[in-house]
Short mmCIF file of C-alpha atoms in Angstrom, two decimals:
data_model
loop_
_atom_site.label_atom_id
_atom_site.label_comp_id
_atom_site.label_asym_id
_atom_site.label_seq_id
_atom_site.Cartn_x
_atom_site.Cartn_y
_atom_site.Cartn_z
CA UNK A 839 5.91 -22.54 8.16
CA UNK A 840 7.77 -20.19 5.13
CA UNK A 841 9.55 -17.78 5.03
CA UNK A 842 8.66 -14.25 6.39
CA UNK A 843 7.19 -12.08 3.92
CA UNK A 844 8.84 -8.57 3.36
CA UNK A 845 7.50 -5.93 2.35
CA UNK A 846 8.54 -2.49 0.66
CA UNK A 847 7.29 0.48 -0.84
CA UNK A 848 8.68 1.60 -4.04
CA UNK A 849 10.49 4.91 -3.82
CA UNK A 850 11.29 5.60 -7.26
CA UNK A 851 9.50 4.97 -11.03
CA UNK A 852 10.94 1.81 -12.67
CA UNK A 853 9.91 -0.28 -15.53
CA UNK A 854 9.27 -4.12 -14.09
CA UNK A 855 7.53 -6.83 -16.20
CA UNK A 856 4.26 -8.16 -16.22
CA UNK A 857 3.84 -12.06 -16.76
CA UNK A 858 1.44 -13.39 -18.89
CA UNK A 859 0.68 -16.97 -19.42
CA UNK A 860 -0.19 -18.10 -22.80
CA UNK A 861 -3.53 -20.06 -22.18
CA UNK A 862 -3.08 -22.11 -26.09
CA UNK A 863 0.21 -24.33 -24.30
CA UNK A 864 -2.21 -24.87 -21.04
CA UNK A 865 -0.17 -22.26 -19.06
CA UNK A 866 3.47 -23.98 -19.34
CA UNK A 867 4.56 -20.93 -21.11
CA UNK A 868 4.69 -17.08 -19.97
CA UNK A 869 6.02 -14.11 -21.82
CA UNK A 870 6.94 -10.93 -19.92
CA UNK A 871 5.96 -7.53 -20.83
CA UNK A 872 7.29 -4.36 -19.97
CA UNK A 873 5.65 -2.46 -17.29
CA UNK A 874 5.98 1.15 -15.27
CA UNK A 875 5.71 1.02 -12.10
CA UNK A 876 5.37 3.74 -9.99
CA UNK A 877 6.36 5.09 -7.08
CA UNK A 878 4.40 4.22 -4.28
CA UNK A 879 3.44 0.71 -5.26
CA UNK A 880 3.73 -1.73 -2.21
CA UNK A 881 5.48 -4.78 -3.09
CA UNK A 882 7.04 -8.13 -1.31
CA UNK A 883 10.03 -9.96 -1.51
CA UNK A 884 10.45 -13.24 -3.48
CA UNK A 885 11.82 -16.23 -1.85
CA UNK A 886 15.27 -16.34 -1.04
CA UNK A 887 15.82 -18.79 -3.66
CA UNK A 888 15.24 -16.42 -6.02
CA UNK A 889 16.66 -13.14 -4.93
CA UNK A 890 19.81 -12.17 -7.30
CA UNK A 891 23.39 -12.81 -6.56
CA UNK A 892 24.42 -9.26 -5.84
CA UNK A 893 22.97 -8.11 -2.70
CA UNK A 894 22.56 -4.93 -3.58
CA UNK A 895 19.85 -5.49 -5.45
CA UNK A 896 15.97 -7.00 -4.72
CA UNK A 897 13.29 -9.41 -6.25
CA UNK A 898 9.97 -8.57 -5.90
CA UNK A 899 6.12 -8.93 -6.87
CA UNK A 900 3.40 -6.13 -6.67
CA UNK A 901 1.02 -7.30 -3.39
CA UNK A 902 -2.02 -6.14 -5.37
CA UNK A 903 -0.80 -7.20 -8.77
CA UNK A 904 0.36 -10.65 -8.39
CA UNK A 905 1.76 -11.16 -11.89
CA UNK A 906 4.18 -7.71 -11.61
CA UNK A 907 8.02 -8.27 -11.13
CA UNK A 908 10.57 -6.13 -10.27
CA UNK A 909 14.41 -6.11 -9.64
CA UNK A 910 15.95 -3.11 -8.17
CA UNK A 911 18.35 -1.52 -6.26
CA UNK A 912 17.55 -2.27 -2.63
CA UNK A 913 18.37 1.75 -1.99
CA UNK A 914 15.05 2.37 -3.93
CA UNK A 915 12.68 0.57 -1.76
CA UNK A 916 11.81 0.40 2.00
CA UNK A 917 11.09 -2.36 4.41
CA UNK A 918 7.56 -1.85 6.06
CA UNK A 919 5.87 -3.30 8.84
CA UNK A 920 3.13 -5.53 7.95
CA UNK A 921 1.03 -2.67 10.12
CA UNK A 922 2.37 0.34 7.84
CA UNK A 923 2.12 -2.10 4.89
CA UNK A 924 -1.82 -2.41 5.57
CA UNK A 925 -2.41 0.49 6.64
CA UNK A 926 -0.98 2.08 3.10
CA UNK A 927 -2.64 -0.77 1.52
CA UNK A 928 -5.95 0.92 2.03
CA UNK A 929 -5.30 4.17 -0.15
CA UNK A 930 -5.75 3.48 -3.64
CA UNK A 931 -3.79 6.50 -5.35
CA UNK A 932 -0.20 5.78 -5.89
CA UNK A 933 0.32 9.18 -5.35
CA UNK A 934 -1.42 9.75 -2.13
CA UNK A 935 -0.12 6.44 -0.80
CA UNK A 936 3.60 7.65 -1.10
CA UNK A 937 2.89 10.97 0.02
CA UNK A 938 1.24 9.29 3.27
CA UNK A 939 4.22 7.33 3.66
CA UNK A 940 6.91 10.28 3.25
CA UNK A 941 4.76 12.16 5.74
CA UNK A 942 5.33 10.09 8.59
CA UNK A 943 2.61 11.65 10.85
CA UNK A 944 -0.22 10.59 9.00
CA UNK A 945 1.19 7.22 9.03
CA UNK A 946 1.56 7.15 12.19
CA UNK A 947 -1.49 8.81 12.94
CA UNK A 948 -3.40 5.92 11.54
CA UNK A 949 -1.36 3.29 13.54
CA UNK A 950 -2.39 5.27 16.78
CA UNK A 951 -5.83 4.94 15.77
CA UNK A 952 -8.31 3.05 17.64
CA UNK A 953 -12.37 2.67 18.22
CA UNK A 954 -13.40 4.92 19.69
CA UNK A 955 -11.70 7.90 19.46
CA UNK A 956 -12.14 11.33 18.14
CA UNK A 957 -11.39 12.21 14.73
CA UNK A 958 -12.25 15.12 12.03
CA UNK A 959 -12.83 14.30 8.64
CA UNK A 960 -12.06 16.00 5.69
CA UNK A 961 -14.88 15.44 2.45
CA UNK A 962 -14.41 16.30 -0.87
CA UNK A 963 -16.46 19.49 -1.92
CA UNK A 964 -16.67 20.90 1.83
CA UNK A 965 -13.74 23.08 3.19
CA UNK A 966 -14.63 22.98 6.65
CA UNK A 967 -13.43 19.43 8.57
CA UNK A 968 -16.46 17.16 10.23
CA UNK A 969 -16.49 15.72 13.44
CA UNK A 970 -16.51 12.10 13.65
CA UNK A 971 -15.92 9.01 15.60
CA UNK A 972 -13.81 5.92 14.56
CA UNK A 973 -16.09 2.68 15.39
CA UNK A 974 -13.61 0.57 13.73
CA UNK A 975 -10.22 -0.40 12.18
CA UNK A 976 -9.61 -3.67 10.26
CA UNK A 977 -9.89 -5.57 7.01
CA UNK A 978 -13.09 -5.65 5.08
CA UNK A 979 -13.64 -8.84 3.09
CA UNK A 980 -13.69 -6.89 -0.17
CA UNK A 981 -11.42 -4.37 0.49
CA UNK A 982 -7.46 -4.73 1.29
CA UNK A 983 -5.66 -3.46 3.93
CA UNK A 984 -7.01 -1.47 7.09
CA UNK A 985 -9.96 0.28 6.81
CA UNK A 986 -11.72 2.65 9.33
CA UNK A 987 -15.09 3.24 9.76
CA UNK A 988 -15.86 6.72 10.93
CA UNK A 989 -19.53 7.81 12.31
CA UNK A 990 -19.94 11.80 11.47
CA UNK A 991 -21.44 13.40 14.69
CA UNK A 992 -22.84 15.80 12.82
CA UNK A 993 -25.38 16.42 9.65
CA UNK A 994 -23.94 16.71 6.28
CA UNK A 995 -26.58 18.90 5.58
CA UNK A 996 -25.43 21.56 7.62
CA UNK A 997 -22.24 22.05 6.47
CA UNK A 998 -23.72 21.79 2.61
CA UNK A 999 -26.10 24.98 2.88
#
């Protein structure tokens, strides 16, 4: 069995490197390119063998971009669970994933989560929140992290008139 894999969220803008692999020398060959990345991008820890010397500072890859490296300080990144790691997965926004994570009550909202209960759901374009129930919480085959899927108890239509 490996190692265990760690994983962070980034807490600050950095620049990290993208590798590409040059596909004329059959892939023996990479170059690195500069690349921002920003806050709120989830990330995991290379192997041990390749961590750097001073232990201040951290080795990583991007979780959803493979090929993106970054060394840091380890003061700008934060261990998560692999449950908080999935369930920040889910949100696509950089932004809104890092906000979810700062505000630790939606976080841990989502962790309490569970079929069957109650929820209210806010839509884009309506300012009033819609009842709804959660049916489930998981991993979708084409989507990563934890998904829910909520069942409004109530018509769309009434709340778009």
């Amino acid at each position: 069995m490996g190692e265990p894999k760690n994983k962070y969220i980034l807490l600050n803008d950095r620049v990290g490197y993208t590798l590409e692999r040059n596909l004329l020398s059959l892939g023996l060959s990479t170059k690195a390119s500069p690349t921002q990345v920003l806050r709120g991008e989830l990330l995991e820890a290379l192997p041990e063998a390749e961590q750097p010397s001073d232990f201040h500072r951290i080795a990583l890859f991007a979780i959803e971009r493979k090929s993106l490296r970054l060394e840091c300080p380890t003061a700008e990144v934060t261990r998560l669970s692999d449950e908080e790691a999935n369930l920040l997965l889910a949100i696509s926004s950089l932004g809104e994933r890092y906000a979810t994570f700062i505000d630790r009550k939606r976080l841990d909202f989502g962790r309490r989560l569970s079929p069957e209960n109650q929820v209210f759901v806010s839509l884009k374009g309506l300012t009033k929140e819609l009842p709804g129930v959660v049916w489930y919480k998981g991993e979708l085959p084409s989507c990563p992290g934890t998904m829910f899927g909520i069942e409004l108890i109530v018509s769309i239509n009434l709340y778009l008139s």
